[in-house]
mmCIF file of C-alpha atoms in Angstrom:
data_model
loop_
_atom_site.group_PDB
_atom_site.id
_atom_site.type_symbol
_atom_site.label_atom_id
_atom_site.label_comp_id
_atom_site.label_asym_id
_atom_site.label_seq_id
_atom_site.Cartn_x
_atom_site.Cartn_y
_atom_site.Cartn_z
ATOM 1 C CA MET A 1 108.453 115.053 78.754
ATOM 2 C CA PHE A 2 106.061 117.296 76.853
ATOM 3 C CA ASP A 3 102.794 118.206 76.440
ATOM 4 C CA LYS A 4 100.157 119.719 74.672
ATOM 5 C CA GLU A 5 96.845 121.035 75.511
ATOM 6 C CA ASP A 6 96.135 124.451 73.977
ATOM 7 C CA HIS A 7 94.512 122.960 70.499
ATOM 8 C CA TYR A 8 95.013 126.331 69.114
ATOM 9 C CA LEU A 9 92.402 126.452 65.260
ATOM 10 C CA TRP A 10 91.309 123.192 66.246
ATOM 11 C CA GLY A 11 88.458 122.085 68.692
ATOM 12 C CA HIS A 12 86.691 125.498 68.782
ATOM 13 C CA GLN A 13 83.397 124.238 67.125
ATOM 14 C CA THR A 14 83.159 121.792 70.335
ATOM 15 C CA CYS A 15 84.166 124.192 72.889
ATOM 16 C CA LEU A 16 83.900 123.342 75.996
ATOM 17 C CA SER A 17 82.882 119.872 75.483
ATOM 18 C CA GLY A 18 84.505 116.311 76.452
ATOM 19 C CA TYR A 19 84.730 115.563 72.889
ATOM 20 C CA LYS A 20 88.047 114.209 71.189
ATOM 21 C CA ALA A 21 88.956 117.915 69.607
ATOM 22 C CA VAL A 22 89.136 118.876 73.086
ATOM 23 C CA THR A 23 90.213 116.574 75.297
ATOM 24 C CA ASN A 24 92.732 114.487 73.215
ATOM 25 C CA VAL A 25 96.177 115.895 73.268
ATOM 26 C CA PRO A 26 99.739 114.493 72.428
ATOM 27 C CA LEU A 27 102.049 113.705 75.195
ATOM 28 C CA ILE A 28 106.041 112.623 74.807
ATOM 29 C CA ILE A 29 107.743 111.392 77.581
ATOM 30 C CA MET A 30 111.648 111.207 77.190
ATOM 31 C CA GLY A 31 114.896 109.793 79.194
ATOM 32 C CA PRO A 32 117.703 107.985 79.427
ATOM 33 C CA ASN A 33 116.748 105.334 80.391
ATOM 34 C CA ILE A 34 113.041 105.353 78.364
ATOM 35 C CA GLN A 35 112.851 102.856 75.011
ATOM 36 C CA LYS A 36 111.775 104.489 72.049
ATOM 37 C CA LYS A 37 107.824 103.440 71.747
ATOM 38 C CA ARG A 38 104.377 104.322 71.106
ATOM 39 C CA ILE A 39 101.578 103.480 73.083
ATOM 40 C CA GLN A 40 97.887 102.430 72.165
ATOM 41 C CA GLU A 41 96.523 102.009 75.326
ATOM 42 C CA GLN A 42 94.849 105.569 76.986
ATOM 43 C CA VAL A 43 96.606 107.476 79.994
ATOM 44 C CA GLN A 44 95.563 110.274 81.996
ATOM 45 C CA LEU A 45 97.402 113.874 82.441
ATOM 46 C CA LYS A 46 96.868 113.346 85.919
ATOM 47 C CA ASP A 47 98.927 110.365 86.311
ATOM 48 C CA LEU A 48 101.752 113.437 84.857
ATOM 49 C CA PHE A 49 101.859 114.238 88.375
ATOM 50 C CA HIS A 50 103.133 110.256 90.125
ATOM 51 C CA THR A 51 104.866 109.700 86.532
ATOM 52 C CA ILE A 52 107.300 113.105 87.276
ATOM 53 C CA LEU A 53 108.036 111.997 90.521
ATOM 54 C CA HIS A 54 108.839 108.814 89.427
ATOM 55 C CA MET A 55 111.515 109.448 87.067
ATOM 56 C CA THR A 56 113.627 111.660 89.332
ATOM 57 C CA ALA A 57 114.416 108.939 90.151
ATOM 58 C CA LEU A 58 114.251 109.693 94.240
ATOM 59 C CA PRO A 59 114.123 106.689 96.513
ATOM 60 C CA ILE A 60 110.326 105.909 96.818
ATOM 61 C CA ASP A 61 110.536 106.018 100.548
ATOM 62 C CA LYS A 62 111.973 108.797 100.694
ATOM 63 C CA ILE A 63 108.676 110.831 98.659
ATOM 64 C CA LYS A 64 105.496 110.287 100.286
ATOM 65 C CA ASP A 65 102.910 111.504 97.840
ATOM 66 C CA LEU A 66 104.394 109.251 94.900
ATOM 67 C CA GLU A 67 102.010 106.386 94.650
ATOM 68 C CA GLN A 68 104.014 104.140 91.819
ATOM 69 C CA ASP A 69 101.248 102.444 90.223
ATOM 70 C CA LYS A 70 100.037 105.873 88.870
ATOM 71 C CA SER A 71 103.004 106.495 87.058
ATOM 72 C CA ILE A 72 102.670 106.435 83.283
ATOM 73 C CA LEU A 73 105.935 104.435 82.637
ATOM 74 C CA TYR A 74 105.200 101.866 85.832
ATOM 75 C CA GLN A 75 101.694 101.781 84.072
ATOM 76 C CA ILE A 76 103.520 100.915 80.208
ATOM 77 C CA LYS A 77 106.462 98.812 81.927
ATOM 78 C CA THR A 78 103.690 96.444 83.247
ATOM 79 C CA ASN A 79 101.153 96.601 80.912
ATOM 80 C CA THR A 80 98.564 98.260 83.798
ATOM 81 C CA THR A 81 97.079 101.408 82.008
ATOM 82 C CA PRO A 82 94.018 102.792 83.119
ATOM 83 C CA LYS A 83 91.297 100.609 82.232
ATOM 84 C CA TYR A 84 88.751 103.297 83.020
ATOM 85 C CA ILE A 85 89.409 106.896 82.946
ATOM 86 C CA LEU A 86 87.362 109.491 84.401
ATOM 87 C CA GLY A 87 86.862 113.230 82.918
ATOM 88 C CA GLU A 88 85.441 115.878 84.226
ATOM 89 C CA TYR A 89 84.842 119.647 83.670
ATOM 90 C CA LEU A 90 82.614 121.673 86.092
ATOM 91 C CA LYS A 91 82.386 124.721 85.061
ATOM 92 C CA ILE A 92 82.455 128.164 85.976
ATOM 93 C CA LYS A 93 78.882 129.474 84.859
ATOM 94 C CA LYS A 94 80.716 133.394 84.519
ATOM 95 C CA GLU A 95 83.166 132.203 82.692
ATOM 96 C CA VAL A 96 81.526 129.662 80.443
ATOM 97 C CA LEU A 97 78.326 132.942 79.724
ATOM 98 C CA GLU A 98 81.579 134.612 78.533
ATOM 99 C CA ILE A 99 83.375 132.107 75.802
ATOM 100 C CA VAL A 100 80.085 131.146 74.779
ATOM 101 C CA ASN A 101 79.675 134.499 73.527
ATOM 102 C CA TYR A 102 82.678 135.392 72.280
ATOM 103 C CA TYR A 103 82.561 131.947 69.818
ATOM 104 C CA ARG A 104 79.140 131.851 69.409
ATOM 105 C CA LYS A 105 79.301 131.855 65.517
ATOM 106 C CA SER A 106 81.656 129.180 65.604
ATOM 107 C CA ILE A 107 80.368 126.802 68.279
ATOM 108 C CA LYS A 108 77.881 124.374 66.934
ATOM 109 C CA LYS A 109 74.431 125.270 67.744
ATOM 110 C CA ASN A 110 73.460 121.503 68.665
ATOM 111 C CA ILE A 111 76.123 121.553 71.863
ATOM 112 C CA ILE A 112 75.606 124.842 73.266
ATOM 113 C CA SER A 113 73.142 123.602 75.587
ATOM 114 C CA LYS A 114 75.973 120.442 76.399
ATOM 115 C CA THR A 115 78.424 123.770 76.668
ATOM 116 C CA LEU A 116 76.194 125.215 79.529
ATOM 117 C CA ASN A 117 76.503 122.221 81.913
ATOM 118 C CA ASP A 118 79.666 120.236 83.845
ATOM 119 C CA ILE A 119 80.029 117.585 82.280
ATOM 120 C CA TYR A 120 81.423 114.248 83.056
ATOM 121 C CA PHE A 121 82.593 111.424 80.906
ATOM 122 C CA LEU A 122 84.462 107.525 81.280
ATOM 123 C CA ARG A 123 86.779 106.439 79.053
ATOM 124 C CA THR A 124 88.026 103.001 78.168
ATOM 125 C CA ASN A 125 90.520 102.036 75.320
ATOM 126 C CA GLN A 126 87.131 101.497 72.924
ATOM 127 C CA TYR A 127 83.973 103.053 74.115
ATOM 128 C CA LYS A 128 83.468 106.306 75.677
ATOM 129 C CA TYR A 129 80.464 107.804 77.682
ATOM 130 C CA ILE A 130 79.863 111.194 78.088
ATOM 131 C CA LYS A 131 77.008 112.164 80.841
ATOM 132 C CA TYR A 132 75.774 115.962 81.046
ATOM 133 C CA ASN A 133 74.345 117.880 84.201
ATOM 134 C CA ASN A 134 71.435 118.803 81.521
ATOM 135 C CA GLN A 135 70.375 115.007 82.012
ATOM 136 C CA ILE A 136 71.960 114.537 77.779
ATOM 137 C CA GLU A 137 73.781 111.156 77.648
ATOM 138 C CA GLU A 138 76.218 109.621 75.093
ATOM 139 C CA LEU A 139 77.836 106.514 73.866
ATOM 140 C CA PHE A 140 80.507 106.876 71.564
ATOM 141 C CA ASP A 141 82.598 103.228 70.099
ATOM 142 C CA ILE A 142 85.774 105.311 69.778
ATOM 143 C CA ASN A 143 87.835 103.124 67.807
ATOM 144 C CA THR A 144 85.140 102.285 64.840
ATOM 145 C CA ASP A 145 83.926 106.465 65.287
ATOM 146 C CA PRO A 146 87.089 108.249 66.464
ATOM 147 C CA TYR A 147 85.012 112.019 65.764
ATOM 148 C CA GLU A 148 82.032 110.878 68.368
ATOM 149 C CA GLN A 149 79.038 110.863 65.707
ATOM 150 C CA ASN A 150 77.117 108.393 66.364
ATOM 151 C CA ASN A 151 75.346 107.997 70.248
ATOM 152 C CA ILE A 152 74.769 104.517 70.473
ATOM 153 C CA ILE A 153 73.311 104.158 73.726
ATOM 154 C CA ASN A 154 69.986 102.773 71.886
ATOM 155 C CA ARG A 155 71.825 99.988 70.388
ATOM 156 C CA ASN A 156 74.343 99.332 73.422
ATOM 157 C CA LYS A 157 71.585 99.252 76.622
ATOM 158 C CA LYS A 158 73.759 96.674 78.328
ATOM 159 C CA LEU A 159 77.466 98.569 78.077
ATOM 160 C CA TYR A 160 75.487 101.693 78.810
ATOM 161 C CA GLN A 161 74.022 100.607 82.047
ATOM 162 C CA GLU A 162 77.614 99.163 83.002
ATOM 163 C CA MET A 163 79.697 102.493 82.195
ATOM 164 C CA LYS A 164 76.519 104.769 83.480
ATOM 165 C CA SER A 165 76.833 102.357 86.713
ATOM 166 C CA ILE A 166 80.860 103.053 87.139
ATOM 167 C CA LEU A 167 81.156 106.622 86.526
ATOM 168 C CA GLN A 168 78.205 106.961 89.080
ATOM 169 C CA ARG A 169 79.805 104.532 92.045
ATOM 170 C CA ILE A 170 83.613 106.756 91.172
ATOM 171 C CA LEU A 171 81.644 109.768 91.654
ATOM 172 C CA ASN A 172 79.975 108.699 94.740
ATOM 173 C CA GLN A 173 83.665 108.506 96.030
ATOM 174 C CA ILE A 174 84.733 111.820 95.729
ATOM 175 C CA THR A 175 84.595 113.418 98.758
ATOM 176 C CA ASN A 176 85.293 116.905 97.534
ATOM 177 C CA ILE A 177 83.167 117.733 94.977
ATOM 178 C CA GLU A 178 82.437 121.029 96.302
ATOM 179 C CA ASN A 179 86.075 121.954 95.891
ATOM 180 C CA LEU A 180 86.302 120.723 92.220
ATOM 181 C CA THR A 181 84.185 123.533 90.740
ATOM 182 C CA SER A 182 86.165 125.974 91.641
ATOM 183 C CA LYS A 183 89.705 126.557 90.699
ATOM 184 C CA THR A 184 92.797 125.705 92.883
ATOM 185 C CA THR A 185 92.203 125.815 96.779
ATOM 186 C CA ASP A 186 94.533 127.362 99.349
ATOM 187 C CA LYS A 187 94.666 123.696 100.323
ATOM 188 C CA GLU A 188 95.544 122.521 97.364
ATOM 189 C CA LYS A 189 98.396 125.152 97.228
ATOM 190 C CA ASP A 190 99.673 124.844 100.147
ATOM 191 C CA ASP A 191 99.644 120.730 99.889
ATOM 192 C CA LEU A 192 101.405 121.962 96.374
ATOM 193 C CA LYS A 193 103.653 123.842 97.904
ATOM 194 C CA ASN A 194 104.603 121.366 101.299
ATOM 195 C CA THR A 195 105.115 118.368 99.008
ATOM 196 C CA ILE A 196 107.846 120.251 96.415
ATOM 197 C CA ASN A 197 109.746 121.447 99.736
ATOM 198 C CA SER A 198 109.781 118.155 101.259
ATOM 199 C CA ILE A 199 111.354 116.364 98.228
ATOM 200 C CA ASN A 200 114.182 119.039 98.772
ATOM 201 C CA PHE A 201 114.690 118.274 94.442
ATOM 202 C CA LYS A 202 118.038 120.479 93.264
ATOM 203 C CA GLY A 203 117.718 122.064 89.821
ATOM 204 C CA ILE A 204 114.273 122.791 89.453
#
């Protein structure tokens, strides 16, 4: 499994944003029982955890944290890749200001206000809706406008309201939103350690 997340020389002009230059990363999954295939459907990196557990080939009842329907391999095999993907970028203000100051000459001026605010986005295979904490909103057709240059909210009010409503409903279901505003919590670290120990998988 190969995943490259550092945009290196690309995307700094959209630094700390929810645009494709920052969020679009290559993902290659290889294995002895995986057929060669390139998919066009969207998948999410959050599901890599379940995908890795799935690839261990351990009995499902022995892996208490595996949700098989969240395994990317299972989704591809059963044609159940997610219809909606939630993305969030909850920022630590001090770190954001340091980065903006460092890249101030290369960051596009029209996204400075977006850069300083938390970002949530919801996307399908065709559309992406982005909401910033300063109330700026954007909607893009990522098939016809892959670099997200044309905000179509005013041209498609019905779709805008639909995606906005779905995003808000998902956010309302998140009960630990305060934890998302910080780095990995002690509880998350302990849960991860306990999960790894419970698998008892040799060779890692």
